[in-house]
CSV table of C-alpha atoms in Angstrom, one decimal:
chain,number,residue,atom,x,y,z
A,715,MET,CA,-21.4,28.4,33.8
A,716,ASP,CA,-22.7,32.0,32.7
A,717,HIS,CA,-26.1,31.1,32.6
A,718,ASN,CA,-28.7,32.7,34.4
A,719,HIS,CA,-29.6,30.0,37.7
A,720,THR,CA,-33.1,31.7,38.2
A,721,HIS,CA,-34.4,29.3,35.5
A,722,SER,CA,-34.6,25.9,35.5
A,723,GLU,CA,-31.8,23.7,33.5
A,724,LYS,CA,-34.3,23.5,30.5
A,725,ASP,CA,-35.2,27.2,30.5
A,726,TRP,CA,-32.0,28.4,30.3
A,727,GLN,CA,-30.9,26.2,27.6
A,728,ALA,CA,-34.3,26.9,25.5
A,729,ILE,CA,-33.4,30.9,26.2
A,730,ARG,CA,-29.6,30.8,25.1
A,731,THR,CA,-30.6,29.0,21.8
A,732,GLU,CA,-33.7,31.6,21.0
A,733,ALA,CA,-30.4,34.2,21.4
A,734,ILE,CA,-28.0,32.3,19.9
A,735,GLU,CA,-30.7,31.8,16.8
A,736,SER,CA,-32.0,35.2,16.8
A,737,LEU,CA,-28.1,36.4,16.5
A,738,LEU,CA,-26.9,34.3,13.6
A,739,ASN,CA,-30.0,35.4,12.0
A,740,GLU,CA,-29.2,39.2,12.6
A,741,ILE,CA,-25.7,38.9,11.4
A,742,ASP,CA,-27.0,36.7,8.4
A,743,VAL,CA,-25.0,33.3,8.8
A,744,LEU,CA,-28.2,31.7,8.3
A,745,SER,CA,-32.0,32.0,9.0
A,746,SER,CA,-34.6,30.6,11.1
A,747,ASP,CA,-37.0,29.6,8.0
A,748,ASP,CA,-34.1,27.3,6.9
A,749,VAL,CA,-33.8,26.2,10.3
A,750,ASP,CA,-37.1,25.7,10.0
A,751,ARG,CA,-36.9,23.2,6.7
A,752,VAL,CA,-34.0,21.3,8.1
A,753,VAL,CA,-36.0,20.3,11.9
A,754,LYS,CA,-38.8,19.5,9.7
A,755,HIS,CA,-36.4,16.9,7.2
A,756,TYR,CA,-35.4,15.6,10.3
A,757,GLU,CA,-38.8,15.1,11.9
A,758,GLU,CA,-40.4,13.9,8.6
A,759,ASN,CA,-37.8,12.5,5.9
A,760,VAL,CA,-35.2,10.8,7.9
A,761,GLY,CA,-35.9,7.9,10.2
A,762,PRO,CA,-34.9,4.3,10.8
A,763,LYS,CA,-37.9,3.1,8.1
A,764,THR,CA,-35.0,4.0,5.7
A,765,GLY,CA,-33.2,1.6,7.2
A,766,ALA,CA,-35.5,-0.9,7.7
A,767,SER,CA,-35.9,-1.0,3.5
A,768,VAL,CA,-32.9,-1.5,2.8
A,769,ILE,CA,-33.0,-4.5,4.9
A,770,ALA,CA,-36.4,-5.8,3.6
A,771,ARG,CA,-34.5,-5.3,0.2
A,772,ALA,CA,-31.2,-7.4,0.9
A,773,TRP,CA,-33.5,-10.2,2.1
A,774,VAL,CA,-35.3,-10.4,-0.6
A,775,ASP,CA,-32.2,-9.9,-3.8
A,776,PRO,CA,-29.1,-12.0,-2.9
A,777,GLU,CA,-27.4,-9.7,-5.4
A,778,PHE,CA,-28.2,-6.7,-3.5
A,779,LYS,CA,-27.0,-8.4,-0.5
A,780,LYS,CA,-23.9,-9.0,-1.7
A,781,ARG,CA,-23.4,-5.7,-2.8
A,782,LEU,CA,-24.8,-4.6,0.6
A,783,LEU,CA,-22.3,-6.1,2.9
A,784,ALA,CA,-19.5,-5.5,-0.2
A,785,ASP,CA,-20.1,-1.4,0.6
A,786,GLY,CA,-22.7,-0.2,2.8
A,787,LEU,CA,-22.9,3.3,1.4
A,788,GLU,CA,-22.7,2.2,-2.8
A,789,ALA,CA,-25.8,-0.3,-2.1
A,790,CYS,CA,-27.6,2.7,-0.5
A,791,ASN,CA,-27.2,4.6,-3.3
A,792,GLU,CA,-28.9,2.7,-5.7
A,793,LEU,CA,-32.1,3.2,-3.6
A,794,GLY,CA,-30.9,7.0,-3.3
A,795,ILE,CA,-30.0,6.7,0.1
A,796,GLY,CA,-27.3,9.1,1.6
A,797,GLY,CA,-26.3,12.0,3.7
A,798,PRO,CA,-24.3,13.8,5.9
A,799,GLU,CA,-22.8,11.7,8.5
A,800,THR,CA,-21.5,8.2,6.6
A,801,GLU,CA,-18.9,8.1,4.7
A,802,LEU,CA,-18.6,4.7,4.5
A,803,LEU,CA,-20.9,2.5,6.2
A,804,HIS,CA,-20.2,-1.4,7.1
A,805,VAL,CA,-23.0,-3.9,7.2
A,806,VAL,CA,-22.8,-6.4,10.0
A,807,GLU,CA,-24.8,-9.5,10.0
A,808,ASN,CA,-26.5,-12.0,12.3
A,809,THR,CA,-26.5,-15.3,12.2
A,810,PRO,CA,-27.8,-18.2,14.1
A,811,THR,CA,-24.3,-17.8,15.6
A,812,VAL,CA,-23.4,-14.6,15.7
A,813,HIS,CA,-24.9,-11.5,17.5
A,814,ASN,CA,-24.1,-8.2,16.1
A,815,VAL,CA,-24.6,-4.8,18.1
A,816,VAL,CA,-23.4,-1.4,17.7
A,817,VAL,CA,-22.2,2.0,19.8
A,818,CYS,CA,-19.8,4.4,20.0
A,819,THR,CA,-18.8,5.0,23.7
A,820,LEU,CA,-16.5,8.9,22.8
A,821,CYS,CA,-19.8,10.6,21.7
A,822,SER,CA,-23.0,9.3,19.5
A,823,CYS,CA,-22.0,8.4,15.9
A,824,TYR,CA,-24.7,6.9,14.4
A,825,PRO,CA,-25.5,6.3,10.5
A,826,TRP,CA,-28.1,9.4,10.3
A,827,PRO,CA,-29.3,9.0,6.6
A,828,ILE,CA,-30.0,5.3,6.9
A,829,LEU,CA,-31.5,5.4,10.8
A,830,GLY,CA,-32.3,8.7,11.5
A,831,LEU,CA,-31.3,10.7,14.9
A,832,PRO,CA,-30.3,8.4,17.3
A,833,PRO,CA,-32.4,7.9,20.5
A,834,ALA,CA,-31.6,9.0,24.0
A,835,TRP,CA,-30.4,6.0,25.5
A,836,TYR,CA,-27.8,5.1,22.4
A,837,LYS,CA,-26.5,8.6,23.3
A,838,SER,CA,-27.1,8.0,27.3
A,839,SER,CA,-23.8,7.4,29.2
A,840,ALA,CA,-25.3,4.0,30.8
A,841,TYR,CA,-25.3,2.2,26.9
A,842,ARG,CA,-21.8,4.1,25.8
A,843,SER,CA,-20.1,3.1,29.2
A,844,ARG,CA,-21.4,-0.6,29.3
A,845,LEU,CA,-22.0,-2.2,26.2
A,846,VAL,CA,-18.4,-2.5,25.6
A,847,ARG,CA,-17.5,-4.3,29.1
A,848,GLU,CA,-20.7,-6.5,29.4
A,849,PRO,CA,-22.6,-6.6,26.4
A,850,ARG,CA,-24.9,-9.8,27.1
A,851,LYS,CA,-26.2,-8.2,30.5
A,852,VAL,CA,-27.1,-5.3,28.9
A,853,LEU,CA,-28.6,-7.0,25.8
A,854,SER,CA,-30.4,-9.4,28.4
A,855,GLU,CA,-31.7,-6.4,30.3
A,856,LEU,CA,-33.4,-5.5,27.0
A,857,ALA,CA,-34.8,-8.9,27.0
A,858,VAL,CA,-32.1,-10.5,24.4
A,859,VAL,CA,-30.8,-13.4,25.9
A,860,LEU,CA,-28.2,-15.2,24.2
A,861,ALA,CA,-26.5,-18.7,24.4
A,862,ASP,CA,-22.9,-18.7,25.0
A,863,GLU,CA,-22.4,-20.6,22.0
A,864,VAL,CA,-24.0,-17.1,20.2
A,865,GLU,CA,-20.8,-15.2,19.3
A,866,VAL,CA,-21.3,-11.1,20.6
A,867,ARG,CA,-19.3,-8.5,18.1
A,868,VAL,CA,-20.0,-5.1,19.8
A,869,TRP,CA,-19.1,-2.7,17.2
A,870,ASP,CA,-17.6,0.6,19.0
A,871,SER,CA,-17.9,2.9,16.1
A,872,VAL,CA,-15.2,5.8,17.0
A,873,SER,CA,-14.0,7.0,13.5
A,874,GLU,CA,-15.9,8.2,10.3
A,875,ILE,CA,-17.3,4.7,9.0
A,876,ARG,CA,-20.9,3.6,10.2
A,877,TYR,CA,-22.6,0.7,11.1
A,878,LEU,CA,-25.6,-0.9,10.7
A,879,VAL,CA,-26.8,-4.3,11.6
A,880,MET,CA,-28.8,-6.5,9.3
A,881,PRO,CA,-30.8,-9.1,11.4
A,882,GLU,CA,-31.9,-12.6,10.3
A,883,ARG,CA,-34.7,-12.7,7.6
A,884,PRO,CA,-37.6,-14.5,10.2
A,885,GLU,CA,-38.6,-18.4,8.9
A,886,ASN,CA,-41.5,-18.5,6.9
A,887,THR,CA,-41.9,-15.5,5.6
A,888,GLU,CA,-41.3,-16.6,2.0
A,889,HIS,CA,-45.3,-15.4,1.4
A,890,LEU,CA,-44.0,-12.0,2.6
A,891,SER,CA,-43.7,-8.9,0.0
A,892,GLU,CA,-40.8,-6.4,0.4
A,893,THR,CA,-43.0,-3.9,2.3
A,894,GLU,CA,-44.2,-6.5,4.6
A,895,LEU,CA,-41.2,-7.8,5.4
A,896,ASN,CA,-39.7,-3.7,5.7
A,897,ALA,CA,-43.0,-3.3,8.6
A,898,LEU,CA,-40.9,-6.1,10.4
A,899,ILE,CA,-37.7,-4.7,10.8
A,900,SER,CA,-37.3,-1.8,13.9
A,901,ARG,CA,-34.5,0.2,14.6
A,902,ASP,CA,-33.6,-1.6,17.8
A,903,HIS,CA,-32.6,-5.0,15.3
A,904,MET,CA,-30.5,-2.4,13.1
A,905,ILE,CA,-28.3,-1.4,16.4
A,906,GLY,CA,-28.7,-5.2,17.5
A,907,VAL,CA,-30.6,-4.0,21.2
A,908,ALA,CA,-33.1,-6.2,19.6
A,909,ARG,CA,-32.7,-10.1,17.9
A,910,ASP,CA,-35.9,-11.7,17.3
A,911,ILE,CA,-38.3,-10.5,14.5
A,912,GLU,CA,-41.3,-10.6,15.6
A,913,LEU,CA,-44.5,-12.1,12.7
A,914,ASN,CA,-47.2,-9.8,13.0
A,915,GLY,CA,-50.6,-11.7,13.3
B,577,MET,CA,-7.5,14.0,26.0
B,578,ASN,CA,-8.5,11.5,29.3
B,579,GLY,CA,-12.2,12.9,29.8
B,580,ILE,CA,-15.2,11.7,30.8
B,581,HIS,CA,-16.6,11.7,27.5
B,582,ASP,CA,-14.6,8.5,27.2
B,583,MET,CA,-17.2,6.2,28.7
B,584,GLY,CA,-15.9,2.9,27.4
B,585,GLY,CA,-16.0,0.5,30.1
B,586,LEU,CA,-16.8,2.6,33.2
B,587,HIS,CA,-19.0,1.6,35.9
B,588,GLY,CA,-22.0,3.3,38.2
B,589,PHE,CA,-24.1,4.9,35.2
B,590,GLY,CA,-26.7,2.8,36.2
B,591,PRO,CA,-29.3,0.6,33.8
B,592,VAL,CA,-30.2,1.5,30.0
B,593,GLU,CA,-33.3,2.9,29.5
B,594,ILE,CA,-35.3,2.8,26.9
B,595,GLU,CA,-38.6,5.0,25.9
B,596,PRO,CA,-40.8,3.5,23.7
B,597,ASP,CA,-42.2,6.2,21.2
B,598,GLU,CA,-40.1,8.5,21.8
B,599,PRO,CA,-39.7,12.0,19.7
B,600,VAL,CA,-37.0,12.9,17.2
B,601,PHE,CA,-36.3,15.3,19.1
B,602,LYS,CA,-37.6,15.8,23.2
B,603,ALA,CA,-37.0,19.5,23.3
B,604,GLU,CA,-37.3,22.0,20.6
B,605,TRP,CA,-34.6,23.9,21.7
B,606,GLY,CA,-32.9,20.9,21.3
B,607,SER,CA,-34.1,20.8,17.5
B,608,ARG,CA,-32.9,24.1,16.3
B,609,ILE,CA,-29.2,23.3,18.1
B,610,PHE,CA,-28.9,20.5,16.1
B,611,CYS,CA,-29.8,21.5,12.8
B,612,MET,CA,-28.1,24.9,13.4
B,613,THR,CA,-25.3,23.2,13.7
B,614,GLN,CA,-25.9,21.0,10.7
B,615,MET,CA,-26.2,24.3,8.7
B,616,ILE,CA,-22.9,25.7,9.8
B,617,ASP,CA,-21.2,22.6,9.3
B,618,GLY,CA,-21.5,23.0,5.8
B,619,LEU,CA,-20.4,27.0,6.1
B,620,GLY,CA,-16.9,26.4,6.7
B,621,VAL,CA,-16.6,27.7,10.2
B,622,TRP,CA,-15.1,24.4,12.0
B,623,ASN,CA,-14.1,21.1,11.2
B,624,LEU,CA,-15.7,17.9,12.3
B,625,ASP,CA,-12.7,16.9,14.8
B,626,GLU,CA,-12.5,20.5,16.5
B,627,HIS,CA,-16.2,20.5,17.1
B,628,ARG,CA,-16.1,16.6,18.7
B,629,HIS,CA,-13.0,18.5,20.9
B,630,GLU,CA,-14.8,21.0,22.0
B,631,ILE,CA,-17.4,19.3,23.8
B,632,GLU,CA,-14.5,17.0,24.7
B,633,LEU,CA,-13.4,20.2,26.9
B,634,MET,CA,-16.3,21.1,29.0
B,635,ALA,CA,-16.1,20.8,32.3
B,636,PRO,CA,-17.2,17.2,33.5
B,637,GLU,CA,-20.0,17.7,35.5
B,638,ASP,CA,-21.4,20.0,32.6
B,639,TYR,CA,-20.8,17.2,30.2
B,640,LEU,CA,-22.6,14.5,32.1
B,641,SER,CA,-26.3,17.1,33.0
B,642,HIS,CA,-26.3,19.5,29.9
B,643,THR,CA,-27.1,16.9,28.0
B,644,TYR,CA,-26.7,15.6,24.0
B,645,TYR,CA,-27.5,18.9,22.5
B,646,GLY,CA,-26.2,21.4,25.3
B,647,ARG,CA,-22.8,20.0,24.5
B,648,TRP,CA,-23.7,21.0,20.6
B,649,MET,CA,-24.8,24.1,22.4
B,650,PHE,CA,-21.6,24.4,24.4
B,651,ALA,CA,-19.1,23.7,21.2
B,652,MET,CA,-21.4,25.9,18.9
B,653,GLU,CA,-21.1,29.2,21.0
B,654,ARG,CA,-17.1,28.6,21.8
B,655,ILE,CA,-16.1,28.4,18.3
B,656,LEU,CA,-17.9,30.7,17.0
B,657,ASP,CA,-16.7,32.9,19.8
B,658,ARG,CA,-13.3,32.2,18.9
B,659,ARG,CA,-13.5,32.8,15.4
B,660,ASN,CA,-15.3,36.0,16.1
B,661,ILE,CA,-18.3,35.9,14.3
B,662,LEU,CA,-20.2,35.8,17.7
B,663,SER,CA,-19.3,36.4,20.4
B,664,ARG,CA,-20.5,34.8,24.1
B,665,ALA,CA,-20.3,38.5,25.5
B,666,GLU,CA,-23.0,38.9,22.5
B,667,VAL,CA,-25.2,35.8,23.8
B,668,ASP,CA,-25.3,36.8,27.3
B,669,GLN,CA,-26.4,39.9,26.7
B,670,ARG,CA,-29.0,38.6,24.1
B,671,VAL,CA,-30.1,36.0,26.9
B,672,ALA,CA,-30.3,38.8,29.2
B,673,GLU,CA,-32.5,40.5,27.3
B,674,ILE,CA,-34.6,38.1,26.7
B,675,GLY,CA,-35.4,37.3,30.2
B,676,ALA,CA,-36.1,40.8,31.2
B,677,GLY,CA,-39.0,40.1,29.1
B,678,ASN,CA,-37.7,43.0,26.0
B,679,ARG,CA,-39.2,42.1,22.7
B,680,HIS,CA,-36.9,44.6,20.5
B,681,PHE,CA,-33.4,43.8,21.1
B,682,PRO,CA,-30.3,46.6,19.7
B,683,PRO,CA,-29.5,45.1,16.5
B,684,ALA,CA,-26.0,43.0,16.8
B,685,GLN,CA,-22.8,45.4,15.8
B,686,SER,CA,-22.3,44.9,12.0
B,687,THR,CA,-18.4,45.8,11.5
B,688,GLY,CA,-15.8,43.8,13.2
B,689,ARG,CA,-16.6,40.8,12.7
B,690,ASN,CA,-15.1,37.9,10.6
B,691,TRP,CA,-18.6,37.4,8.1
B,692,PRO,CA,-18.8,36.1,5.9
B,693,GLN,CA,-15.8,34.6,6.4
B,694,ALA,CA,-13.1,34.8,3.5
B,695,GLU,CA,-12.9,31.9,1.0
B,696,GLU,CA,-9.1,31.0,1.8
B,697,ASN,CA,-10.1,30.9,5.8
B,698,LYS,CA,-13.1,28.0,4.8
B,699,VAL,CA,-13.0,24.6,6.4
B,700,ARG,CA,-13.2,21.3,5.0
B,701,TRP,CA,-15.8,19.4,7.2
B,702,GLY,CA,-15.6,15.5,6.2
B,703,ALA,CA,-13.2,13.0,7.0
B,704,TRP,CA,-12.4,11.1,3.8
B,705,ARG,CA,-10.1,12.6,1.1
B,706,LYS,CA,-11.4,10.7,-2.2
B,707,GLU,CA,-9.1,12.5,-4.4
B,708,GLU,CA,-6.3,10.9,-2.5
B,709,THR,CA,-4.8,7.7,-2.4
B,710,ILE,CA,-2.8,5.9,0.8
B,711,LYS,CA,-0.5,2.8,1.2
B,712,PRO,CA,-1.7,0.9,4.5
B,713,GLU,CA,1.0,0.1,6.3
B,714,PHE,CA,-0.6,-3.5,8.2
B,715,ALA,CA,-2.5,-5.9,6.3
B,716,LYS,CA,-5.9,-7.9,7.6
B,717,GLY,CA,-5.0,-11.1,9.8
B,718,GLN,CA,-2.0,-8.8,11.2
B,719,TRP,CA,-1.6,-8.7,15.0
B,720,VAL,CA,-1.6,-4.9,16.2
B,721,ARG,CA,-1.5,-3.4,19.1
B,722,VAL,CA,-2.8,-0.2,20.6
B,723,ARG,CA,-0.2,2.6,21.4
B,724,ASN,CA,-0.4,3.3,24.9
B,725,ILE,CA,-0.4,6.8,24.8
B,726,HIS,CA,-2.4,9.9,26.4
B,727,PRO,CA,-2.5,12.7,23.8
B,728,PRO,CA,-3.5,16.1,26.0
B,729,GLY,CA,-6.2,17.2,23.3
B,730,HIS,CA,-8.0,15.3,20.9
B,731,THR,CA,-8.1,11.6,20.0
B,732,ARG,CA,-10.2,8.6,19.3
B,733,VAL,CA,-8.0,5.9,20.7
B,734,THR,CA,-10.3,5.1,23.4
B,735,SER,CA,-8.6,4.3,26.9
B,736,TYR,CA,-9.9,1.0,27.2
B,737,THR,CA,-8.6,-0.5,24.4
B,738,ARG,CA,-4.9,1.2,25.0
B,739,GLY,CA,-1.8,-0.7,25.4
B,740,LYS,CA,-4.0,-4.2,24.0
B,741,ALA,CA,-3.5,-6.6,21.1
B,742,GLY,CA,-5.9,-7.8,18.8
B,743,GLU,CA,-6.0,-8.8,15.4
B,744,VAL,CA,-6.6,-6.7,11.7
B,745,PHE,CA,-10.2,-7.5,10.5
B,746,ARG,CA,-10.6,-4.9,7.7
B,747,VAL,CA,-8.1,-2.6,6.2
B,748,ASN,CA,-10.5,0.8,5.4
B,749,ASP,CA,-7.8,1.9,3.1
B,750,GLN,CA,-9.4,5.2,1.8
B,751,ALA,CA,-7.2,8.6,2.8
B,752,TRP,CA,-8.9,9.2,6.5
B,753,VAL,CA,-8.2,12.5,8.1
B,754,PHE,CA,-6.2,11.7,11.5
B,755,PRO,CA,-8.9,13.7,13.9
B,756,ASP,CA,-5.6,14.0,16.4
B,757,THR,CA,-3.9,16.4,14.5
B,758,ARG,CA,-6.4,17.7,12.2
B,759,ALA,CA,-8.4,19.1,15.5
B,760,HIS,CA,-5.9,21.3,16.1
B,761,TYR,CA,-5.1,22.3,12.8
B,762,ARG,CA,-1.6,20.3,12.2
B,763,GLY,CA,-2.5,18.4,9.3
B,764,GLU,CA,-4.5,16.2,8.0
B,765,ASN,CA,-2.1,12.9,8.0
B,766,LEU,CA,-3.8,11.3,5.7
B,767,GLN,CA,-4.0,7.4,6.5
B,768,ALA,CA,-5.8,3.9,7.0
B,769,VAL,CA,-8.3,3.3,9.6
B,770,TYR,CA,-8.3,-0.5,10.8
B,771,THR,CA,-11.2,-2.5,12.2
B,772,VAL,CA,-8.9,-4.3,14.9
B,773,ARG,CA,-10.6,-7.0,17.1
B,774,PHE,CA,-10.3,-7.7,20.6
B,775,ASP,CA,-11.2,-10.7,22.7
B,776,ALA,CA,-13.5,-9.4,26.1
B,777,GLN,CA,-10.7,-11.4,28.0
B,778,THR,CA,-7.8,-9.2,26.6
B,779,LEU,CA,-10.0,-6.2,27.5
B,780,TRP,CA,-11.4,-7.0,30.6
B,781,GLY,CA,-9.5,-9.9,32.2
B,782,GLU,CA,-10.2,-13.2,32.3
B,783,GLU,CA,-12.0,-12.4,35.9
B,784,HIS,CA,-14.4,-9.8,34.4
B,785,ALA,CA,-15.0,-10.6,31.1
B,786,GLU,CA,-17.9,-12.1,29.1
B,787,PRO,CA,-17.3,-15.2,27.4
B,788,ASN,CA,-17.3,-15.4,23.6
B,789,SER,CA,-17.4,-11.6,23.1
B,790,TYR,CA,-15.5,-9.4,21.1
B,791,VAL,CA,-15.0,-6.1,20.6
B,792,TYR,CA,-14.1,-3.9,16.7
B,793,ILE,CA,-13.6,-0.8,16.7
B,794,ASP,CA,-11.9,1.1,14.1
B,795,LEU,CA,-8.4,3.2,15.1
B,796,SER,CA,-6.1,5.4,12.9
B,797,GLU,CA,-2.9,3.6,11.6
B,798,ASN,CA,-1.3,6.3,13.7
B,799,HIS,CA,-2.9,4.0,17.0
B,800,LEU,CA,-1.4,1.1,16.6
B,801,GLU,CA,1.9,-1.1,15.9
B,802,LEU,CA,2.6,-3.9,14.4
B,803,MET,CA,3.3,-7.0,17.1
B,804,LEU,CA,6.5,-8.9,16.0
B,805,GLU,CA,6.5,-12.8,15.7
B,806,ASP,CA,8.7,-14.3,18.3
């Protein structure tokens, strides 16, 4: 590489980024003010709470759930959710006998508008290499221990189709509101590296 | 291409380590690279398959050590250079100036640059051609085999599925661009994408496969062939 080896790894990438950004500003490809706005958007507006709201709605509204399982993105559009990097969305449902988990072995495809940007571990070599070969072992290391009777479905999302796991609604939650249900659902449930939903208090 | 990016099934990368409460962006530079790439995606400079392939062309040792957004930086620089929009030599020079502590830089050259791009040279980013319809060749429930191919360019056929047989679980019958050709500007070749279900034993062998496990993977029609019944 042609970077300056007197800097640490992080330093050279920060400096190189600064160089690229300043030049792209000068030649009018983009403006740093706009970059600021996009960063803010991803830090503040986009995230797994969006996906949780979709799942919570499906839990309380059986008709919505049907539409969501039939065409994920179309149903999300009803809630005003959409954006880049998701052209088609398949929602896959956990049941007592099926557990779903999502990966992209070739890069790190992920439903950005629904879950925000992927966490570092989702992009890690360990997750990408191991999940398709030994999903039960990986999941057990992450405290999801599955009986052999539970079928494991790994979704390797290498095309432009994105996947979202619908966890099972926990029992004894009939009294909870959609907002309260929403709060129970984490990013990891919707990727499939968590299974049981913990009830607060 | 058979590269380090095609990681499914590899050994040796250790445990998956989840960091609780990880920030959206760990380093500020990564946030700038990500968002600049997002913005350029919409400007018609590259298509998504070309961008992915550029990352695959990194030296394997750099791919593994430069982190996720470092790969994006590499791809951005190389494509902008190739398109004659921003040269890597200019970036190198600016890096040297920043490294020397300069506050004011000689302005970037204003002529001889392919910017703004002519409208007819702009590139479409997305993968689904909503205005087109296609006729899928295979149907749900049919058994297909992944072609045993090793193209040197971009492909979305993962190594671990090549030559393996699976069942069509879902036909995604929208008109999808074929990444393997679009990445190289050899046509969009619109076709169906099939979600194919593979038994873990088929993929990893009886000795090492985990029980009652299946991998579902989306494959373009050109990557599959029908298995004929005996």
